[in-house]
């Protein structure tokens, strides 16, 4: 580890912390329909969308909200599937790529609809420019906007003054979706894409270039509208690369500045949303407490990964190989250990999944951190919107367990947490263990599950576990070792992604509806303070313990055993 | 009834009965009410079958002694949890039995058309009228319609000092099974057979309490969710084991599952609830439902009646201040006349003062040809009309309004005296004759000792105390300051009280109050925690959700504490239960995997003797911890009025951190003992 490495990590964190408030305040204004500086120049676009879509904008119950969200997702899933299947007859296909195979098309459609961006295919060899732009990049916008919408809906449920009714309203899905897209994602991406192009990222619709190499050979170099997709890929915590190598590809991540910006964009909105929440609660401390808990989990994760990678590969320890800068296998020499470790932590903390190095080649502990980050529930900043609603559900559970210890029936922001909310929160919490562990267990004993592994032994188990964790967590990064473009993995991972998104969102919206109607008790000396360091500790404790208790046996047989084997100089 | 405190938790016969009951409770029909422990029971049945298989058809790799030992301790886990519940119930049953003893058959003297007819007490129906004389038991709950007598209610309240029961007013309610000590009462029976207070109390201490309370249900949901999570984690360990070349037996999986699921809190949850209600009963407060006990922990605002709660009993007249141009004698005479019909202690004290200071004999009512005007909460005046004189006595502003209406004025000097008296904490009563104000009576109030400290305690718990009084705002402010309450509601009518409660509830607050009078009933019904005094009217008791047998309004503090204790105990044991899992993983998982991956030895920080010993030690610890925590569950975690943040920090340290550390020590110790005994 070097001072330079640490400075870069801390500089990155400082930039996120600085931007959280201004963007958070702006998001609050946008989502709650207050005045903001983009309402003038872009208001016509918002109104146009409403007129075209026949959106009345009235307040919806959680059922109507969830219904809209599900119908919208199902429709866009279908559209993306069809574009891929029909890309050979559609325009913008200079390479003449054929139709995408059905299993892969389903997997990809599910992947982009759920903001996962798991890629079982090789982008430059499979997807036409139309598929990339209309099928995939478009999803990057709307799945991220849907995340912001749902997080806002839950925040509304928690912070609205209820009238004591059983279910309250939580906003309008179509309005939330439109506002997040029109005022936040589109304008930011416009600026960022130009910035990326200025740094050497390509943006064209040209056919692939054939060039002569120095050795006299011939090489085909993939082209495409990269910068525009890259901007929303990072900002929307999507992570689906234009190229198979993702952000390790020089056209997708040309230099140190784009690398920094890429990471910065991943955390930008999730960090800001905590502030938005604080504004909605009319108590900024409530937002900062969530930010604090996320920050600590992030810094510890980044520190451990950096330490593990900088320490080098333990297998090589006894051999006459020197590793002065740490474990460089699978890493770009342009980025080095610190920036690769940081990127891996950031991309798995948030459910982004873009990678600038191969997680499969990390040391066992270095690879454990990204895996565990996702298993925590994608709540360390987390996906755009998904991170906020995820941590809020954890906060509700923490308040329920610990709130009792102060001698009151538990309440969060003055709203009583009762049977209905606990039931819904537990439904949410059950999805991860059920989907991840059940699918991994299945794949780890089935021949068609085992055959896709790149490695035997504990590392092979890590590969399977990582694949299902990444899919369920809607992360999309891969322990690149596994060959996931098989009928079993395409189907199973596709289902895991859909379950990991929608089985969790529906309870979240139900919680929002249930809390929205409740009257809030004013805080007093006897109420559990949820805006201070004590609550931060509690929230971290509950999040880590719930994650650890659920996944410890599986992790023990994967990366943990692998680590101890490596210490003994073995891989199996 | 034996005084409730006499029944100890660890009373021998109670323990024996509980041990017996804990076996009876193994019935799946009862166990299914507690899903966490039901899972343990199903697991126990499963391992029992496996143990039998190991005995009958020994297979390599599964030793019968091991599956036998695990099975035994799994059954103990279920039994210990049942024992905790049975023990908590036992005390209630003992109390119910004592109460039933009271319900012995007595003959009532029923009045039928003016004649007395001897009727068995159990045949009395609502609206029957009975006569009870000194030395006889009151045959049923009802209301005194004639007479005044002292009554021994110790059978119900445990309080040996007799109480006065009289017709009319707020002290007219009597309870069946209590004894008249002096004089004669005519009582109208208020309930049908089987609905009496005693019947309800018996039902409460043994039956109705089995209803799960809202928070208990929510906690059960959380525990069930965690159980399912651990079920998934443990079951999927089998295929993961197969992948890694590790055969994990079903016995081991069941043992791991039982260790991980929250059996500590799951096993003690119902005992905690029962014990919470029991603690209230030992304070001589009968909760009508567990819901009310839980709500008590959440109370934000406490309404306290000034009289009897904050001040010592009654105000006494201490001074008569005449208006300019009025002689002291004239004022005294008018004040006495106005108070003759006023049977309240205040009224009597005016008569006494006039007699002592001015030698005015209290005239017998019968000889004064006067019409007496009774006090009402609306006019807030009382008085008398005689010989064409219209004398009124009442709150200064009420008299002001009264004389103004008649064209008179309130002299400025009188206003000044009123203010002076009120500011000193006293109560000024103005006296008027016709449209003329004669002067002011100074009623003095004495605040009870030690109240300020109690209210400080309330405040540090985050509770706001509001004093309710019929006094004018100045008087109320002075007394409020002296007593140390946070706020007061002066000149309160029953409607004001109700409005105050609704206001507080509108702000999302929970309100607690005590009351005894019939006019308290609407407010009691509206309040979230409403304690009716046992001396109060039937209407008040019906409206409240708790009855205080001692009729001591300051006991609200204990009620709130018991409610908080109940919730805290649940929270602390849940935290402890979950925190325990960390150590259990560290005991079992490395030990299990060592056989295939000897390299993970550094992770095996507990260094237990063998995988079998590790699993057995964890299971034994898991069972014993339930037993060890029974006293805490029944007694409740101690509540300290510290404020939520300090309280949480403390509990997290003790039960969170303690919960992580304790099993490391405990499991290691059990492992050492097992190895020492040569069992593993």
Short mmCIF file of C-alpha atoms in Angstrom, two decimals, chain B residues 201-368:
data_model
loop_
_atom_site.label_atom_id
_atom_site.label_comp_id
_atom_site.label_asym_id
_atom_site.label_seq_id
_atom_site.Cartn_x
_atom_site.Cartn_y
_atom_site.Cartn_z
CA UNK B 201 -60.14 -10.47 37.29
CA UNK B 202 -59.90 -14.25 37.50
CA UNK B 203 -60.34 -14.45 33.75
CA UNK B 204 -57.60 -11.89 33.27
CA UNK B 205 -54.96 -13.40 35.49
CA UNK B 206 -55.32 -16.81 33.92
CA UNK B 207 -57.04 -16.67 30.58
CA UNK B 208 -57.41 -13.51 28.60
CA UNK B 209 -53.72 -12.67 28.91
CA UNK B 210 -52.90 -15.43 26.47
CA UNK B 211 -53.85 -13.08 23.67
CA UNK B 212 -50.68 -12.02 21.89
CA UNK B 213 -50.18 -8.27 21.96
CA UNK B 214 -49.49 -6.26 18.76
CA UNK B 215 -45.80 -5.78 19.37
CA UNK B 216 -45.43 -9.42 20.39
CA UNK B 217 -46.97 -10.46 17.08
CA UNK B 218 -44.64 -8.16 15.15
CA UNK B 219 -41.66 -9.61 16.98
CA UNK B 220 -42.88 -13.11 16.21
CA UNK B 221 -42.96 -12.18 12.52
CA UNK B 222 -39.36 -10.97 12.71
CA UNK B 223 -38.26 -14.14 14.49
CA UNK B 224 -40.08 -16.33 11.96
CA UNK B 225 -38.40 -14.46 9.12
CA UNK B 226 -35.00 -15.02 10.71
CA UNK B 227 -35.82 -18.68 11.25
CA UNK B 228 -36.58 -19.06 7.55
CA UNK B 229 -33.33 -17.29 6.62
CA UNK B 230 -31.34 -19.66 8.81
CA UNK B 231 -33.30 -22.61 7.50
CA UNK B 232 -32.19 -21.67 3.98
CA UNK B 233 -28.59 -21.08 5.12
CA UNK B 234 -28.43 -24.46 6.89
CA UNK B 235 -30.20 -26.55 4.26
CA UNK B 236 -28.07 -25.17 1.42
CA UNK B 237 -24.99 -26.05 3.42
CA UNK B 238 -25.64 -29.69 2.45
CA UNK B 239 -25.09 -29.18 -1.30
CA UNK B 240 -22.21 -26.79 -0.62
CA UNK B 241 -20.72 -29.55 1.53
CA UNK B 242 -21.20 -32.07 -1.25
CA UNK B 243 -19.45 -29.70 -3.66
CA UNK B 244 -16.54 -29.44 -1.24
CA UNK B 245 -16.39 -33.17 -0.55
CA UNK B 246 -17.88 -32.81 2.88
CA UNK B 247 -20.72 -35.03 4.10
CA UNK B 248 -22.76 -33.19 6.70
CA UNK B 249 -25.30 -35.33 8.53
CA UNK B 250 -28.89 -34.24 9.08
CA UNK B 251 -28.32 -34.31 12.84
CA UNK B 252 -25.55 -31.76 12.48
CA UNK B 253 -27.67 -29.55 10.21
CA UNK B 254 -30.57 -29.65 12.68
CA UNK B 255 -28.20 -28.86 15.56
CA UNK B 256 -26.71 -25.94 13.64
CA UNK B 257 -30.16 -24.68 12.73
CA UNK B 258 -31.41 -24.79 16.32
CA UNK B 259 -28.30 -22.97 17.49
CA UNK B 260 -28.78 -20.21 14.93
CA UNK B 261 -32.50 -19.55 15.04
CA UNK B 262 -33.46 -17.10 17.79
CA UNK B 263 -34.48 -19.71 20.38
CA UNK B 264 -33.45 -17.54 23.32
CA UNK B 265 -35.98 -14.84 22.62
CA UNK B 266 -38.38 -17.26 20.91
CA UNK B 267 -38.43 -19.43 24.01
CA UNK B 268 -38.83 -16.58 26.46
CA UNK B 269 -41.13 -14.25 24.53
CA UNK B 270 -44.43 -15.36 25.97
CA UNK B 271 -42.99 -15.58 29.48
CA UNK B 272 -41.86 -11.96 29.18
CA UNK B 273 -45.36 -10.86 28.24
CA UNK B 274 -47.05 -12.80 31.00
CA UNK B 275 -44.53 -11.59 33.57
CA UNK B 276 -45.09 -7.99 32.48
CA UNK B 277 -48.78 -8.22 33.22
CA UNK B 278 -47.97 -9.97 36.41
CA UNK B 279 -45.75 -7.12 37.56
CA UNK B 280 -48.65 -4.74 37.10
CA UNK B 281 -50.91 -7.00 39.09
CA UNK B 282 -48.35 -6.98 41.88
CA UNK B 283 -48.62 -3.19 41.84
CA UNK B 284 -52.33 -3.85 42.36
CA UNK B 285 -53.22 -2.67 38.90
CA UNK B 286 -55.41 -4.92 36.83
CA UNK B 287 -54.84 -4.40 33.11
CA UNK B 288 -57.87 -5.23 31.00
CA UNK B 289 -55.61 -6.28 28.10
CA UNK B 290 -51.94 -6.81 27.30
CA UNK B 291 -52.30 -4.15 24.63
CA UNK B 292 -52.74 -1.52 27.34
CA UNK B 293 -49.53 -2.59 29.07
CA UNK B 294 -47.58 -2.22 25.84
CA UNK B 295 -49.14 1.14 25.13
CA UNK B 296 -48.07 2.31 28.58
CA UNK B 297 -44.44 2.16 27.47
CA UNK B 298 -45.23 4.55 24.63
CA UNK B 299 -47.04 7.19 26.62
CA UNK B 300 -45.90 10.73 25.80
CA UNK B 301 -48.27 12.81 27.86
CA UNK B 302 -49.66 12.16 31.29
CA UNK B 303 -52.75 13.96 32.50
CA UNK B 304 -52.96 14.22 36.26
CA UNK B 305 -55.87 15.54 38.23
CA UNK B 306 -54.65 18.10 40.69
CA UNK B 307 -56.87 17.12 43.55
CA UNK B 308 -55.77 13.97 45.26
CA UNK B 309 -52.88 13.43 42.89
CA UNK B 310 -50.76 16.53 43.10
CA UNK B 311 -52.22 18.23 46.13
CA UNK B 312 -52.96 16.59 49.43
CA UNK B 313 -56.63 15.86 49.43
CA UNK B 314 -58.62 19.01 49.84
CA UNK B 315 -58.30 22.72 49.99
CA UNK B 316 -59.22 24.44 53.22
CA UNK B 317 -60.59 27.94 53.71
CA UNK B 318 -57.93 29.91 55.56
CA UNK B 319 -58.90 33.56 55.18
CA UNK B 320 -61.92 35.74 54.40
CA UNK B 321 -61.13 39.00 52.60
CA UNK B 322 -64.09 41.41 52.41
CA UNK B 323 -64.66 43.80 49.55
CA UNK B 324 -64.48 47.56 50.30
CA UNK B 325 -67.50 48.64 52.28
CA UNK B 326 -68.34 45.12 53.43
CA UNK B 327 -67.73 43.97 56.98
CA UNK B 328 -65.88 40.76 57.62
CA UNK B 329 -68.94 39.45 59.51
CA UNK B 330 -71.26 40.12 56.58
CA UNK B 331 -68.91 38.25 54.25
CA UNK B 332 -68.55 35.38 56.71
CA UNK B 333 -72.29 35.07 57.10
CA UNK B 334 -72.90 35.07 53.36
CA UNK B 335 -70.06 32.63 52.77
CA UNK B 336 -71.46 30.31 55.40
CA UNK B 337 -74.95 30.47 53.96
CA UNK B 338 -73.66 29.76 50.49
CA UNK B 339 -71.69 26.77 51.78
CA UNK B 340 -74.30 25.16 53.97
CA UNK B 341 -75.47 22.79 51.33
CA UNK B 342 -71.97 22.28 49.97
CA UNK B 343 -70.91 18.90 51.30
CA UNK B 344 -67.45 19.02 49.78
CA UNK B 345 -64.55 19.36 52.22
CA UNK B 346 -63.94 22.85 50.86
CA UNK B 347 -67.52 23.83 51.56
CA UNK B 348 -67.38 22.45 55.05
CA UNK B 349 -64.12 24.25 55.72
CA UNK B 350 -65.82 27.57 54.93
CA UNK B 351 -68.56 26.85 57.44
CA UNK B 352 -65.95 25.88 60.03
CA UNK B 353 -63.85 28.98 59.41
CA UNK B 354 -66.86 31.27 59.76
CA UNK B 355 -67.75 29.57 63.02
CA UNK B 356 -64.25 29.70 64.44
CA UNK B 357 -63.35 33.23 63.43
CA UNK B 358 -66.66 35.00 63.77
CA UNK B 359 -68.60 32.81 66.09
CA UNK B 360 -71.28 32.14 63.51
CA UNK B 361 -73.05 28.91 64.27
CA UNK B 362 -73.58 26.67 61.36
CA UNK B 363 -77.33 26.70 60.95
CA UNK B 364 -79.11 23.49 60.38
CA UNK B 365 -80.23 23.12 56.83
CA UNK B 366 -83.68 22.04 57.81
CA UNK B 367 -84.31 25.30 59.63
CA UNK B 368 -83.24 27.60 56.85
#
